[in-house]
Coordinates of C-alpha atoms and ligand atoms in Angstrom, one line a residue:
Chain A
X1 CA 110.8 28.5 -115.4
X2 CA 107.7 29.2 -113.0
X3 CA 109.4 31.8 -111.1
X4 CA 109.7 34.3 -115.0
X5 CA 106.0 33.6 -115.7
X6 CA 105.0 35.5 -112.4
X7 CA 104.2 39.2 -113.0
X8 CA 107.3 41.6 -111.8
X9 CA 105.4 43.3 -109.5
X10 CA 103.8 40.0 -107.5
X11 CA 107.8 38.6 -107.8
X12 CA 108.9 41.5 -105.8
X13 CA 106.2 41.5 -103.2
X14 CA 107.2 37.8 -102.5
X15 CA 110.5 38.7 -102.0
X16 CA 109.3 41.4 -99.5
X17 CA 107.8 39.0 -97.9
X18 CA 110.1 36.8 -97.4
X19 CA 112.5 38.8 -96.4
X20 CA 110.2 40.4 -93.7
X21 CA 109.4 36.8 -92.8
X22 CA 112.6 36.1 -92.0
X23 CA 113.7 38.8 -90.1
X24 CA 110.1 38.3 -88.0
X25 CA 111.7 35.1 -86.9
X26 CA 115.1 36.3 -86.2
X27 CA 114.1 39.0 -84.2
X28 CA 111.4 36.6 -82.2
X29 CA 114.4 34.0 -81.3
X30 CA 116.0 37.3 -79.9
X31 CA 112.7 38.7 -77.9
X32 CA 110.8 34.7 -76.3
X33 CA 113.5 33.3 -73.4
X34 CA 114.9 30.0 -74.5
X35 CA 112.9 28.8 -71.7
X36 CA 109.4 29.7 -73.1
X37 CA 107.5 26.8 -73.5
X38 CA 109.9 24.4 -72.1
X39 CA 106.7 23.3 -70.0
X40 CA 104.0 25.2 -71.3
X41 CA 103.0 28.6 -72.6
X42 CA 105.2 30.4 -70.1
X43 CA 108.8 31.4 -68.8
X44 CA 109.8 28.4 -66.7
X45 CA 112.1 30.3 -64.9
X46 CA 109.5 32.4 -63.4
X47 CA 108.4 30.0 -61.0
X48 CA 112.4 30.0 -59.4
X49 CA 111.8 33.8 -59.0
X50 CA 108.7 33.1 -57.6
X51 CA 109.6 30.7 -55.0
X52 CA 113.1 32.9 -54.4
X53 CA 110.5 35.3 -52.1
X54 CA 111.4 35.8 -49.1
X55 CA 109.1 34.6 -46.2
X56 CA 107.9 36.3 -43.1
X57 CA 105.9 33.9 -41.2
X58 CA 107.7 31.2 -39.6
X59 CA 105.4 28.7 -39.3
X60 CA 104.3 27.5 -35.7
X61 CA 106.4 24.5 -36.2
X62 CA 109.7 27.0 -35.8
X63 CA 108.7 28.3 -32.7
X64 CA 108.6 24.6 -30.9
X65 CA 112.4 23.5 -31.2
X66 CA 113.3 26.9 -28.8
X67 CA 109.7 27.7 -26.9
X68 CA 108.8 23.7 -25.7
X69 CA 107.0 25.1 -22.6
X70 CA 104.9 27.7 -24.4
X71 CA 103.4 24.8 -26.4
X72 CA 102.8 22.7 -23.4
X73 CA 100.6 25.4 -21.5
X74 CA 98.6 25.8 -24.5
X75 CA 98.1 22.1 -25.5
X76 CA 94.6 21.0 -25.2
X77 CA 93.5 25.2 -24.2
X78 CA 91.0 26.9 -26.1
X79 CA 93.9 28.5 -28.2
X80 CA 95.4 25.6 -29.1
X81 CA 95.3 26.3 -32.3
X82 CA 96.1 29.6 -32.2
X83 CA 99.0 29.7 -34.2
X84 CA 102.3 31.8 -32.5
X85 CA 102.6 33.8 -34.6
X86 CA 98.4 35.5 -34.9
X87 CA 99.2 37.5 -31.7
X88 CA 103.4 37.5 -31.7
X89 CA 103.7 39.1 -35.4
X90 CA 105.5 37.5 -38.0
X91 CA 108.9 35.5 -36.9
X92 CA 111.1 34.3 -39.7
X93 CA 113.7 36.5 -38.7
X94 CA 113.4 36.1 -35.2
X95 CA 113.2 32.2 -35.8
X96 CA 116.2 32.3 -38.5
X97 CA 118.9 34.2 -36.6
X98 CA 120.5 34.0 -33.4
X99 CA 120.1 37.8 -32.7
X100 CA 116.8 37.6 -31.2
X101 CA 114.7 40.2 -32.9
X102 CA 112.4 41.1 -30.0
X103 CA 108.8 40.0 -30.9
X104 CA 105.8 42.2 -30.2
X105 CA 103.3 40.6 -27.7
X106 CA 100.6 42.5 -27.4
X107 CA 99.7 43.7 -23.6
X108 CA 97.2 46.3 -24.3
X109 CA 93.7 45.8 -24.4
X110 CA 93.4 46.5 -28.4
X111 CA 94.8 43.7 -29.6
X112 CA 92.0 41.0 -28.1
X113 CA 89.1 42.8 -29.3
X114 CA 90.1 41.8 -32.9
X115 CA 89.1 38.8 -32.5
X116 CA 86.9 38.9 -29.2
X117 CA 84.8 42.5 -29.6
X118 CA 81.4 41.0 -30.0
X119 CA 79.8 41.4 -33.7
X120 CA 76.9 40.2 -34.3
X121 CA 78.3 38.2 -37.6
X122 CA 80.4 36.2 -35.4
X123 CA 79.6 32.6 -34.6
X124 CA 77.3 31.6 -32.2
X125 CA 79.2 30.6 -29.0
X126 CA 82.4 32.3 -30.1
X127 CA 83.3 34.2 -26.7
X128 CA 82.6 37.7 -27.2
X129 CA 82.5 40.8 -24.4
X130 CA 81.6 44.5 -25.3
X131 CA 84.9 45.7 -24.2
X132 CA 83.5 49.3 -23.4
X133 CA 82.0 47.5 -20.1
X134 CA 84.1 44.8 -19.7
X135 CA 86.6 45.8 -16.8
X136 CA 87.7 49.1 -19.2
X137 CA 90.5 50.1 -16.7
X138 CA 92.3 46.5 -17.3
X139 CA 94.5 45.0 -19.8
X140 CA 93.2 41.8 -20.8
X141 CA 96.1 39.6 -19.2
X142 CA 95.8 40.8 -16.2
X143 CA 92.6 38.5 -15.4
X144 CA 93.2 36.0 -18.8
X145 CA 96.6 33.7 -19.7
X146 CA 96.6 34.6 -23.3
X147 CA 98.5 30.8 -23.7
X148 CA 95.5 28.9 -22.0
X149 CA 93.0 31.7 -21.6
X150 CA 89.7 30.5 -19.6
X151 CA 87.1 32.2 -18.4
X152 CA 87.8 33.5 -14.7
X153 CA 84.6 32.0 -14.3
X154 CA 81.7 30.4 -16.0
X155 CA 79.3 32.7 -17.5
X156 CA 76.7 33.3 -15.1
X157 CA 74.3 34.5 -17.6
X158 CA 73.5 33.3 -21.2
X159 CA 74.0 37.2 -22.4
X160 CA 77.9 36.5 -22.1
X161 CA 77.8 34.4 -24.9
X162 CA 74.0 34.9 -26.9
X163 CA 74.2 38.8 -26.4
X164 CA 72.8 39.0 -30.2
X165 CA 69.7 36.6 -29.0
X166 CA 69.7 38.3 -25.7
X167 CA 69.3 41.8 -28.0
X168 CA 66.6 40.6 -30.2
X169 CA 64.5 39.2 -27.3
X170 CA 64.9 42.7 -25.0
X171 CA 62.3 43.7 -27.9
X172 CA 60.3 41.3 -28.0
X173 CA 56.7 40.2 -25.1
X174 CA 59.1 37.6 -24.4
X175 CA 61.3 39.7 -22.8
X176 CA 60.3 38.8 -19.5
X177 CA 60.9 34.7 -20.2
X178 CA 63.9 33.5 -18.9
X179 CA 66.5 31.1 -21.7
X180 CA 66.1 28.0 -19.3
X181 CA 62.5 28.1 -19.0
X182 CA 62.4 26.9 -23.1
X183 CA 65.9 25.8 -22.9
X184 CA 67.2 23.0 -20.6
X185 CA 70.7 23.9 -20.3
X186 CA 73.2 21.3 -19.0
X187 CA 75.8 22.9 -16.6
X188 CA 78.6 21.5 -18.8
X189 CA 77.1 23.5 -21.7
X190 CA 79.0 26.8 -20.0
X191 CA 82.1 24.8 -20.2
X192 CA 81.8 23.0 -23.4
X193 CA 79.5 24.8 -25.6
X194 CA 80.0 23.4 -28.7
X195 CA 79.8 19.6 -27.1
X196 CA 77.2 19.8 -24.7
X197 CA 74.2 21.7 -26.2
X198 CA 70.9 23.2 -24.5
X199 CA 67.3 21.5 -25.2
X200 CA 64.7 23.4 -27.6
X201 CA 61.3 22.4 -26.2
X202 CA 60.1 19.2 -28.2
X203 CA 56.0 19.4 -28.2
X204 CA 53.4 22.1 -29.2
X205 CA 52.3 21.2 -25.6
X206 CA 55.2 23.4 -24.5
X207 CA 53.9 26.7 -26.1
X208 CA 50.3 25.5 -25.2
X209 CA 51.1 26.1 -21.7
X210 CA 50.6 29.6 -22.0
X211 CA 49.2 30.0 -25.3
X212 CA 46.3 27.5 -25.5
X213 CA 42.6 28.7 -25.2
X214 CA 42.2 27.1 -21.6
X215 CA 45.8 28.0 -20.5
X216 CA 46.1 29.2 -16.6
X217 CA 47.8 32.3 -18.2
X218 CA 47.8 36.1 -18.3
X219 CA 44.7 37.1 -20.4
X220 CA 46.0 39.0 -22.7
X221 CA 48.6 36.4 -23.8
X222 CA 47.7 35.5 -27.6
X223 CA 45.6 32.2 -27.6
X224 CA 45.0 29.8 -30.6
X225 CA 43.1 26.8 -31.2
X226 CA 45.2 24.1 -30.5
X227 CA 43.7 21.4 -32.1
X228 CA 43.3 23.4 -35.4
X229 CA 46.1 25.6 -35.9
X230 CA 49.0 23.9 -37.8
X231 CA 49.0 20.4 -36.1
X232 CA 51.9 19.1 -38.2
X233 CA 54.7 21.7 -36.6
X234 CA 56.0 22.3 -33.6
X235 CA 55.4 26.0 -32.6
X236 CA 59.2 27.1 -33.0
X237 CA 59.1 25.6 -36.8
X238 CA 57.1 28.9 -37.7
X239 CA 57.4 31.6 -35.1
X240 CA 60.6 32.7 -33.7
X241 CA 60.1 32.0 -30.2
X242 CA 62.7 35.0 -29.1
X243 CA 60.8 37.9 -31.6
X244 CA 57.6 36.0 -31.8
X245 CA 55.5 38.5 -32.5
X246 CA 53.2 37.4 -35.7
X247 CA 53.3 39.3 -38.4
Chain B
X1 CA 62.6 8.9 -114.9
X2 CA 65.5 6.5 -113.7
X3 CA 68.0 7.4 -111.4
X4 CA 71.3 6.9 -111.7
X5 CA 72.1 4.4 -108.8
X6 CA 74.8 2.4 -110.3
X7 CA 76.6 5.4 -111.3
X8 CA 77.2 7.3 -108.1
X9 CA 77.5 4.0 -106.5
X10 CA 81.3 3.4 -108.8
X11 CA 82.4 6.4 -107.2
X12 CA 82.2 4.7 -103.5
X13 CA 85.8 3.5 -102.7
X14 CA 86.3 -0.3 -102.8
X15 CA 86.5 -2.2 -99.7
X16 CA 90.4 -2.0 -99.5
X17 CA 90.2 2.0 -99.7
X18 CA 87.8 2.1 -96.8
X19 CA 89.5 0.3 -94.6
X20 CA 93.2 1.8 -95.2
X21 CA 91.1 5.2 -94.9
X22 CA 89.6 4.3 -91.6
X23 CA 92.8 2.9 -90.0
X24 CA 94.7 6.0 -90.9
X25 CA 92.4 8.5 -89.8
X26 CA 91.8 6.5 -86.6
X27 CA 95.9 6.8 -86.3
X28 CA 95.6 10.5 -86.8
X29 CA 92.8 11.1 -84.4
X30 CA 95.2 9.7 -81.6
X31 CA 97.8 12.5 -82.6
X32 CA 96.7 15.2 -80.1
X33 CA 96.3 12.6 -77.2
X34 CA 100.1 11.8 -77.8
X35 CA 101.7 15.7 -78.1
X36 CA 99.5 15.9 -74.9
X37 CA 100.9 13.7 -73.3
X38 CA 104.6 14.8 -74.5
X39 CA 103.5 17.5 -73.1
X40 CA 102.5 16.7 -69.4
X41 CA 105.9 14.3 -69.5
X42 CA 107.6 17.0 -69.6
X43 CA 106.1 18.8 -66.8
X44 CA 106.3 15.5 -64.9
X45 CA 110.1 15.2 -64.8
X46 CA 110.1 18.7 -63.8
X47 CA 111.6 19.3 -60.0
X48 CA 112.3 23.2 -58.8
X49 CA 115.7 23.8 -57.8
X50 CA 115.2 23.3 -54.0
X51 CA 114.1 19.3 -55.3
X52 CA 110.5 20.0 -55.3
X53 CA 108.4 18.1 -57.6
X54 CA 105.0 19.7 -59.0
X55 CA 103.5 17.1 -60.8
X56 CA 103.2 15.1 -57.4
X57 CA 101.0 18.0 -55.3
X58 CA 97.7 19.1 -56.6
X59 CA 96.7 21.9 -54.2
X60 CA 93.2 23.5 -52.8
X61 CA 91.7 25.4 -49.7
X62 CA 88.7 24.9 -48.2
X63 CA 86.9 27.9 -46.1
X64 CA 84.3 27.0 -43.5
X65 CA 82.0 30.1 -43.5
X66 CA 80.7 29.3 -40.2
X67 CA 83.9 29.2 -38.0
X68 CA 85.1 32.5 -39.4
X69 CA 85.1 35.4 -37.4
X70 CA 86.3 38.1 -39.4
X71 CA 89.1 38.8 -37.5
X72 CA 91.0 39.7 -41.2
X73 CA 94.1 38.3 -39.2
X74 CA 94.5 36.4 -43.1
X75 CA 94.1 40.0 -44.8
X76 CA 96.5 41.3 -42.3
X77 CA 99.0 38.4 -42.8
X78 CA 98.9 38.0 -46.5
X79 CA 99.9 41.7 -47.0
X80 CA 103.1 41.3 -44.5
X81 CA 104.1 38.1 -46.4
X82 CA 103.3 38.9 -49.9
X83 CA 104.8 42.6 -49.1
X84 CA 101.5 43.7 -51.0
X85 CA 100.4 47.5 -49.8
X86 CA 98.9 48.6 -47.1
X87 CA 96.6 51.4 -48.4
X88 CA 92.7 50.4 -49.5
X89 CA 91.6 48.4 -52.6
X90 CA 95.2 46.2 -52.9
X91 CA 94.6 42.5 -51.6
X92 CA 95.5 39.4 -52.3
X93 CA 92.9 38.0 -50.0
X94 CA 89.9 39.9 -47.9
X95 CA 87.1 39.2 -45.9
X96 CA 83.5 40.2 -46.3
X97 CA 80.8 41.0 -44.2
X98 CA 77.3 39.6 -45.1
X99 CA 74.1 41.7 -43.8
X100 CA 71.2 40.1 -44.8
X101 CA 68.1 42.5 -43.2
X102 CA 64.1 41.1 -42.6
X103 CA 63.2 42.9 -45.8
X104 CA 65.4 40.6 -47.9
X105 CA 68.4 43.8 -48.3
X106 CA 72.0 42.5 -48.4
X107 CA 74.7 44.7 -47.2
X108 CA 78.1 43.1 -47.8
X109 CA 81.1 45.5 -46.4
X110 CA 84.4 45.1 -46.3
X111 CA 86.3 48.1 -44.5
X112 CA 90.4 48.1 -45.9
X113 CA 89.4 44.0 -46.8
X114 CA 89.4 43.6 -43.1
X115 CA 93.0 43.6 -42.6
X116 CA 92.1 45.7 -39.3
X117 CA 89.6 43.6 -38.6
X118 CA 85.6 44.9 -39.0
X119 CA 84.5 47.6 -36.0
X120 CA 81.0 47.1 -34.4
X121 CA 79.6 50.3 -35.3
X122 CA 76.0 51.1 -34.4
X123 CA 73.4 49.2 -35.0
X124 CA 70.9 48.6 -37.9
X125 CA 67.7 49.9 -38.0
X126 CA 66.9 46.9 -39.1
X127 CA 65.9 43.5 -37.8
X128 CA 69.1 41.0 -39.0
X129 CA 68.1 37.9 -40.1
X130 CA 71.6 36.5 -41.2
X131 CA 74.7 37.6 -40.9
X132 CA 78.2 36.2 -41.8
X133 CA 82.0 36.5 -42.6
X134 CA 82.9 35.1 -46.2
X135 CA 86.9 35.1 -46.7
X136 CA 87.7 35.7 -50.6
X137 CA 91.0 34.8 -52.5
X138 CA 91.9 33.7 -56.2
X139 CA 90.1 30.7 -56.5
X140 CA 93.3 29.0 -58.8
X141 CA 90.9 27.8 -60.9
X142 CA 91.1 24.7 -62.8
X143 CA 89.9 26.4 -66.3
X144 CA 91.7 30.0 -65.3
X145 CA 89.9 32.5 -67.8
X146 CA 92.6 35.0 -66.6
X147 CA 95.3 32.6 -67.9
X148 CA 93.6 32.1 -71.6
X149 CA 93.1 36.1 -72.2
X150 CA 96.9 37.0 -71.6
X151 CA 98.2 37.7 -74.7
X152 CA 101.8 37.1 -73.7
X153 CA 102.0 33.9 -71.5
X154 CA 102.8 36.0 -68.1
X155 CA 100.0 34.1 -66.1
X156 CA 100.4 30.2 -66.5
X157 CA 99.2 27.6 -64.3
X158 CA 101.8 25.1 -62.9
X159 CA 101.7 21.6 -62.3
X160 CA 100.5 21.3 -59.0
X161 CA 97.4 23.6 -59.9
X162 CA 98.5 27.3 -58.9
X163 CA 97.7 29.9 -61.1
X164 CA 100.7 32.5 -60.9
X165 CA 101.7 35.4 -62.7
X166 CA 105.4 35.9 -64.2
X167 CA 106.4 39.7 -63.2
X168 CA 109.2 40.1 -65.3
X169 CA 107.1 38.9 -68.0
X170 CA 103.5 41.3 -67.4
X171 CA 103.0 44.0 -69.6
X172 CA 100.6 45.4 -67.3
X173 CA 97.8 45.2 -69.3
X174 CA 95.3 44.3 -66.9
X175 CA 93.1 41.8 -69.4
X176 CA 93.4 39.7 -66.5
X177 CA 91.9 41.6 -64.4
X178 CA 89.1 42.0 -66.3
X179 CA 88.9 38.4 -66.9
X180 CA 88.7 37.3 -63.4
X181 CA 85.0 36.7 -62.5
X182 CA 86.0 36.8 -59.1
X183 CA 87.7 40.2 -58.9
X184 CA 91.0 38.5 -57.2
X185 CA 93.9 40.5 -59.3
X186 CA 94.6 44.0 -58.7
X187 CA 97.8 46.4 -60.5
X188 CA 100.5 46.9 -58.2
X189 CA 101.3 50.6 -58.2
X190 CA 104.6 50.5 -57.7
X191 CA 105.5 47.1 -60.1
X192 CA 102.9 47.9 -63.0
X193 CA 102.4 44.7 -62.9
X194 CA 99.0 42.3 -62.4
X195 CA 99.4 40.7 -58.8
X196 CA 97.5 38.0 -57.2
X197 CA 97.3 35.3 -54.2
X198 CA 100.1 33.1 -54.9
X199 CA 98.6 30.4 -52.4
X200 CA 101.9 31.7 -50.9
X201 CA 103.7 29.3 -53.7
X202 CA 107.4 30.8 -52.3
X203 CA 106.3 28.9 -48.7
X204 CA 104.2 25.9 -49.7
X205 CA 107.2 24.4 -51.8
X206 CA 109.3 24.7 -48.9
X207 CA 106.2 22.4 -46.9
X208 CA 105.1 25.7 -45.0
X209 CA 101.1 26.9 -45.0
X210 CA 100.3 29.8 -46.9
X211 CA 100.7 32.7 -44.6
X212 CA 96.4 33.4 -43.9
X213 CA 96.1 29.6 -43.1
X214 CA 98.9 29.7 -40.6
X215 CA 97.7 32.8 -39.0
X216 CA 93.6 32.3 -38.8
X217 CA 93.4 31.6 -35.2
X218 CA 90.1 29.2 -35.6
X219 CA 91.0 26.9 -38.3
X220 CA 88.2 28.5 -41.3
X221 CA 90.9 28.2 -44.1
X222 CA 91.8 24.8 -44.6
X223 CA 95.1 24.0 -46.7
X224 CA 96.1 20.7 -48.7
X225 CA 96.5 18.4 -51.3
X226 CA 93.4 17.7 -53.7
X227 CA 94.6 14.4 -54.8
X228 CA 96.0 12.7 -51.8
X229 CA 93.2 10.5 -49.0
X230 CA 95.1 11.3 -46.3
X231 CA 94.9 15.3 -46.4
X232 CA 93.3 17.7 -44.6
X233 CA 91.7 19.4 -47.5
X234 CA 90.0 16.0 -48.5
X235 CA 88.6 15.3 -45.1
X236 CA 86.7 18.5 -44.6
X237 CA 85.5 17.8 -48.2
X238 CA 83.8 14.9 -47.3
X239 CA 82.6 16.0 -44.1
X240 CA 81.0 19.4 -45.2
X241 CA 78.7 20.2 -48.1
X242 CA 80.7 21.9 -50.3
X243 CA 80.2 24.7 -52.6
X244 CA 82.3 27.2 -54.9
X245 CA 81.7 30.7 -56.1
X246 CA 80.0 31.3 -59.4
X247 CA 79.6 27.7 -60.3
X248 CA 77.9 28.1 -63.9
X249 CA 81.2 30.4 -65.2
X250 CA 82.5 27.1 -65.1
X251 CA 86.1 28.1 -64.0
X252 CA 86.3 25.3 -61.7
X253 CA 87.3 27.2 -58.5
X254 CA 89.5 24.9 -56.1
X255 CA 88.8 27.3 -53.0
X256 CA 85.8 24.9 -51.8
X257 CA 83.1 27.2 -49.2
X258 CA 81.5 24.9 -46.8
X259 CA 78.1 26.6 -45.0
X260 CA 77.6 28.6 -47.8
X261 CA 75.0 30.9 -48.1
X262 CA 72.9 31.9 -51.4
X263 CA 73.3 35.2 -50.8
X264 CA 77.2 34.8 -51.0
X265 CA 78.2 36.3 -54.8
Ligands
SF4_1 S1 90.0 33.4 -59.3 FE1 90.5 34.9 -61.0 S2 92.7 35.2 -60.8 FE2 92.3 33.3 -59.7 S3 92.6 31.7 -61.2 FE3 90.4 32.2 -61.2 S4 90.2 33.8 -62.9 FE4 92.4 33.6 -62.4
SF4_2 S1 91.9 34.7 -40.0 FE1 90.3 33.1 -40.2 S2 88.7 33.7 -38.7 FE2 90.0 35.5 -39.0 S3 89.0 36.6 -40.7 FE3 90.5 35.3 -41.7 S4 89.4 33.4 -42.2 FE4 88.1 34.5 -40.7

């Protein structure tokens, strides 16, 4: 026999082991879910307790089957794709039951700011209005239709929309150059921003007007050598026409 | 002095030997590839009890920097859904403000993760040259480094791509945490437990948008299927140039940034 030839001390410590073995597994089928691994190295039943949240938001689709008209009015508006529930607060509740759970709708004038307050990180052409100045004593819906909001009228001045340019350039010696004389502006840009854009001025020509040597111009605008001065660029590609002062 | 050529060359195996060898170990180099694939069969017949299927959904989100306005409406949201608290420093998703100054300084900000929006504040002294929202959320990566440190299997990745983390399970001791590259887990206070975005898994199995796409009022986040042509996701994919965060960690982000800036981190 093997087993007698193995010192009494080493025969012992094997049967430690084993016994220490086995009760590791025993107490491990105990402790790991049956359901460990069934799919991977995790508890596939978590995922049902996972998905057994409960929701909040509604989902715009909800609020169609009982508020038809709302959608109509704000089908093809700017906030078309504002979903219901952005301004209205969440809705499952409201959408789930027949007790109908008053919503909030904002009427104030703090709510609009969040997203119309102008910042200068916001996108260009995003409507923005400082609402310190902007008609302080109103509420917003008194002049705008949150459901198809649009501009009582078109923004008479580029500022409404380009205050961050309009900023910049109140420091510059451009200050006194009006957008449109660079920019030809199509009317329909006021309307349709994004669609319809303004003209940057297309030839070196342009700048020369007033910056060439023999330009009829103010004398002490800046002049440069037209014919030597960076020929393959149009002025705008290096110097930023609305803070142009070189540097 | 001779060598021994003939010797060492008895010891090759004849030709019979060499080719059982190579035919068996070319049997037992396919082993893996089949307990693999035992192993995504059994995830494939797998269907949730409200009859959703994983294996056929592969989800992502694409964010277009330049549409968002920082509005933190998806902050906001997210924390009503997701029932995650109000108080600083707890978010599933945030939004940050990129400052990028004349002199080449970056100040990125992001007051309560912008789930009360960002305030204009006064002016810089400084001249802006850019400036930019960037929405941040777990990026479910496809390599998850969160999911390999936990050492007991409470954060798994499911079928259709979502990384989530088993409450019940979590020990609580943030590893994860630590492990995320893109500092998207926090600890629940209350739970003691690691919590993260979920890409609202409770709603999208039941076909509803996560709740911070379904709220952002000018379409930035962009929800949908990674594997499917006719999804949103996959059209704004091809019709923006896409990037991810920290590319070279290799995690393999599915939150895809379109306008992305180099100053984003
Ligand atoms: S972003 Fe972080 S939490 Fe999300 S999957 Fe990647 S490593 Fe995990
Ligand atoms: S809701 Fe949309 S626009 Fe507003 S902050 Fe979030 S991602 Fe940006």
């Amino acid at each position: 026999m093997k087993w007698k030839r193995i010192p009494q001390q080493l025969q012992r410590l094997i049967i430690l082991a084993a016994i220490f073995a086995v009760l590791f597994l025993i107490v491990r089928s105990f402790l790991i879910p049956v359901d460990f691994g069934k799919y991977g190295h995790y508890r596939a039943s978590a995922v049902e307790e996972i998905i057994a949240q409960g929701m909040h938001y509604a989902g715009q689709e909800a609020c169609y089957d009982c508020h038809e008209d709302v959608f109509e009015t704000k089908r093809g508006g700017f906030h078309q794709n504002v979903s219901c529930e952005v301004c209205h607060g969440p809705a499952f509740t409201h959408a789930e039951t027949t007790d109908t759970a008053e919503l909030e709708a904002p009427t104030g004038r703090g709510y609009c700011p969040v997203c119309h307050e102008y910042l200068p990180s916001r996108p260009t052409g995003f409507p923005q209005i400082v609402s310190a100045s902007h008609n302080p004593m109103k509420p917003c819906i008194t002049c705008h239709e949150p459901h198809d909001p649009e501009p009582p009228q078109a923004p008479a001045e580029c500022t409404a929309c380009h205050a961050e340019i309009a900023r910049t350039k109140s420091l510059s010696h451009h200050v006194y150059v009006p957008c449109m004389r660079c920019h030809e502006t199509p009317e329909e840009h006021k309307i349709n921003p994004r669609k319809v854009l303004p003209g940057k001025p297309k030839t070196r020509e342009f700048c020369g007007g007033c910056h060439a040597q023999d330009a009829p111009a103010d004398k002490g605008i800046p002049r440069i050598d037209m014919a030597s001065h960076n020929v393959r660029y149009v002025c705008w590609q290096c110097h930023y026409p609305h803070l142009p002062e070189a540097r | 002095m001779k060598y021994k050529v003939k010797e060492s060359s008895k010891k090759l195996p004849d030709r019979r030997t060499f080719i059982q060898t190579l035919g068996s170990s070319c049997v037992l180099l396919l082993v893996p590839k089949f307990l693999f694939a035992r192993e995504n069969k059994k995830g494939a017949a797998w269907t949730y009890s409200n009859g959703y299927a994983p294996s056929e959904h592969y989800y992502g989100m694409g964010i277009d920097i330049s549409k968002c306005i920082g509005c933190g409406r998806c902050a906001n949201a997210c924390k009503l859904e997701n029932d995650v608290p109000r108080e600083p420093f707890f978010f599933r998703t945030w939004v940050e403000r990129y400052r990028i100054f004349e002199d080449g300084e970056v100040a990125i900000d992001s007051p309560n993760g912008a789930a009360d929006g960002f305030k204009p504040g006064s002016a810089p002294e400084k001249n802006l040259v850019r400036n930019f929202f960037v929405p941040k959320i777990c990026n479910q990566c496809d390599k998850p480094p969160c999911v390999q440190v936990c050492p007991v299997g409470a954060t798994f990745k499911t079928p259709d791509g979502v990384v989530l983390v088993d409450s019940q399970y979590c020990i609580g001791c943030r590893y994860c945490i630590q492990a995320c590259p893109y500092g998207a887990r926090y600890l629940h206070p209350e739970k003691r437990v690691a919590d993260k975005c979920t890409f609202c898994y409770h709603r999208i199995v039941k076909e509803k948008l996560p709740a911070c796409v379904e709220v952002c009022p000018t379409q930035a986040r962009i929800f949908g299927e990674l594997e499917k042509k006719a999804s949103p996701l996959v059209r704004f994919m091809r019709m923006n140039k896409i990037s991810v965060l920290k590319p070279s960690l290799n995690t393999e982000p599915k939150v895809y940034y379109a306008n992305f800036d180099m100053e984003v981190r």
